[in-house]
mmCIF file of C-alpha atoms in Angstrom:
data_model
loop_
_atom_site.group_PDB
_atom_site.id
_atom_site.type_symbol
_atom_site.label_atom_id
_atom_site.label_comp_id
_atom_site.label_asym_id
_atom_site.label_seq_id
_atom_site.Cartn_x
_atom_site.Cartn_y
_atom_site.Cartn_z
ATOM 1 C CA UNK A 10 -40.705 166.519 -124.955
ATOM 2 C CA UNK A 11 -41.289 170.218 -123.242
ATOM 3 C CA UNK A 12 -38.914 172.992 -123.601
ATOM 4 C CA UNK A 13 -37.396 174.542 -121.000
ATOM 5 C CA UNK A 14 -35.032 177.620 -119.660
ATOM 6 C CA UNK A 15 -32.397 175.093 -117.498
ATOM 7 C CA UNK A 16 -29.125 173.995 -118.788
ATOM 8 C CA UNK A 17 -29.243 170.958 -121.597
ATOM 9 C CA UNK A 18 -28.105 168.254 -119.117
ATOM 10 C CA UNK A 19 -30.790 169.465 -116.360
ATOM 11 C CA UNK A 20 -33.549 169.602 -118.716
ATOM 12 C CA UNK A 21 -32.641 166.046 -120.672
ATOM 13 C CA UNK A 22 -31.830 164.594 -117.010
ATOM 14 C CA UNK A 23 -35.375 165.894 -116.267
ATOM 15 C CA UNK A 24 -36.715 164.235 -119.089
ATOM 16 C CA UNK A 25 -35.532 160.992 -118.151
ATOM 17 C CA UNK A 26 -37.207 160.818 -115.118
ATOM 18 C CA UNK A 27 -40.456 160.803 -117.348
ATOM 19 C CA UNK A 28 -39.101 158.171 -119.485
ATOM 20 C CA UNK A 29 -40.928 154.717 -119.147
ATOM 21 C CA UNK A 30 -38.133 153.321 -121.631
ATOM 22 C CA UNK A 31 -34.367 154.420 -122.604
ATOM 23 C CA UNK A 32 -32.500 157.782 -121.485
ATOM 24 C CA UNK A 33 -31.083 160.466 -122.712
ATOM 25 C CA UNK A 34 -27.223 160.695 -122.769
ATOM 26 C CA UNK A 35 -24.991 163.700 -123.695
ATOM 27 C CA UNK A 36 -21.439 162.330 -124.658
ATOM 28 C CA UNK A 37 -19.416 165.649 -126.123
ATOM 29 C CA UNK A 38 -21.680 167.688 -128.373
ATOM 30 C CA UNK A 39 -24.051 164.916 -128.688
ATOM 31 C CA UNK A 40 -27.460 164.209 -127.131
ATOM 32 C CA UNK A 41 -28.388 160.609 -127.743
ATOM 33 C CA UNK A 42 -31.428 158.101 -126.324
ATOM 34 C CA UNK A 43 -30.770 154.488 -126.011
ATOM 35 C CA UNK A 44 -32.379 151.756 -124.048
ATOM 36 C CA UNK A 45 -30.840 148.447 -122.960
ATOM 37 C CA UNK A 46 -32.590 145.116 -122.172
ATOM 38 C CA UNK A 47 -31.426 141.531 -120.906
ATOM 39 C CA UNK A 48 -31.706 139.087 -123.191
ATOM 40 C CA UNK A 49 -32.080 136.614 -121.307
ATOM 41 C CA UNK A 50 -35.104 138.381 -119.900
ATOM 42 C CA UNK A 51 -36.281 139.972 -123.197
ATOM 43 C CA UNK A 52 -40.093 139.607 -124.195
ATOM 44 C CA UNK A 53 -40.811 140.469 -127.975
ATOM 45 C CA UNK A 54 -43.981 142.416 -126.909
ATOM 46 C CA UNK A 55 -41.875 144.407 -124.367
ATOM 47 C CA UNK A 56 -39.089 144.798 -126.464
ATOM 48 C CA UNK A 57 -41.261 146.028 -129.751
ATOM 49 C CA UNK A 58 -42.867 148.569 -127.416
ATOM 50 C CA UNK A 59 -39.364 149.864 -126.033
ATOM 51 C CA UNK A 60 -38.079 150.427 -129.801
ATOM 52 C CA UNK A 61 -40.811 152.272 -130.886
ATOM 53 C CA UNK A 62 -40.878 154.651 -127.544
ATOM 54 C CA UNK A 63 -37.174 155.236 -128.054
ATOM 55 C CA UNK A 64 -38.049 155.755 -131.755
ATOM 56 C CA UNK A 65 -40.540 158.190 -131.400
ATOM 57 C CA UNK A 66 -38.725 159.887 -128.101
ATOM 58 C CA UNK A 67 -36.006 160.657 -130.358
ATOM 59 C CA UNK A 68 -37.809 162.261 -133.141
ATOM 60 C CA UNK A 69 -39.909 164.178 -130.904
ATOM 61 C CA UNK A 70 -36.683 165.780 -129.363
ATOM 62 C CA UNK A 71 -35.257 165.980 -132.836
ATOM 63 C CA UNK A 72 -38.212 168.192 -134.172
ATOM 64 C CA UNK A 73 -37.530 170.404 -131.109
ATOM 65 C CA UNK A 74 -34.315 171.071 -131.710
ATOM 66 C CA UNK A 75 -34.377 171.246 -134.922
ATOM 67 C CA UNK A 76 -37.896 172.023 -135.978
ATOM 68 C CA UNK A 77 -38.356 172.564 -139.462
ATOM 69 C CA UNK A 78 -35.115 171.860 -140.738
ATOM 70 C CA UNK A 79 -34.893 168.114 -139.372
ATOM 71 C CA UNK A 80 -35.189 165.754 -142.453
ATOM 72 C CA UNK A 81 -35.888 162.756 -140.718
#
């Protein structure tokens, strides 16, 4: 995740357009990443691959908000 001088919502909208898996969602005060999958259609490879992305998406974003203080 890159910092940037535009408005939250342009910058995370930005980022999701770089996202292979999940989004970034703003709902109030709060910026969240989720990622939704069929299951029906579901593949445990694909689907072990999406969690950790969205995992690791979500810390990255949390370390630059948050930098030295996040606890996670």
């Amino acid at each position: 995740v890159q910092t940037c001088a535009l408005p939250i919502s342009w910058f995370l909208l930005q980022q999701n357009a770089e996202l292979p898996y999940g989004g970034f969602a703003v709902r109030g005060d709060a910026v969240m990443i989720s990622e939704t999958q069929l299951l029906s259609t579901a593949d445990p490879d694909e689907m072990i691959r999406a969690i950790y992305f969205v995992a690791n998406q979500a810390d990255k974003f949390e370390k630059m908000v948050y930098g030295a203080n996040d606890r996670n």
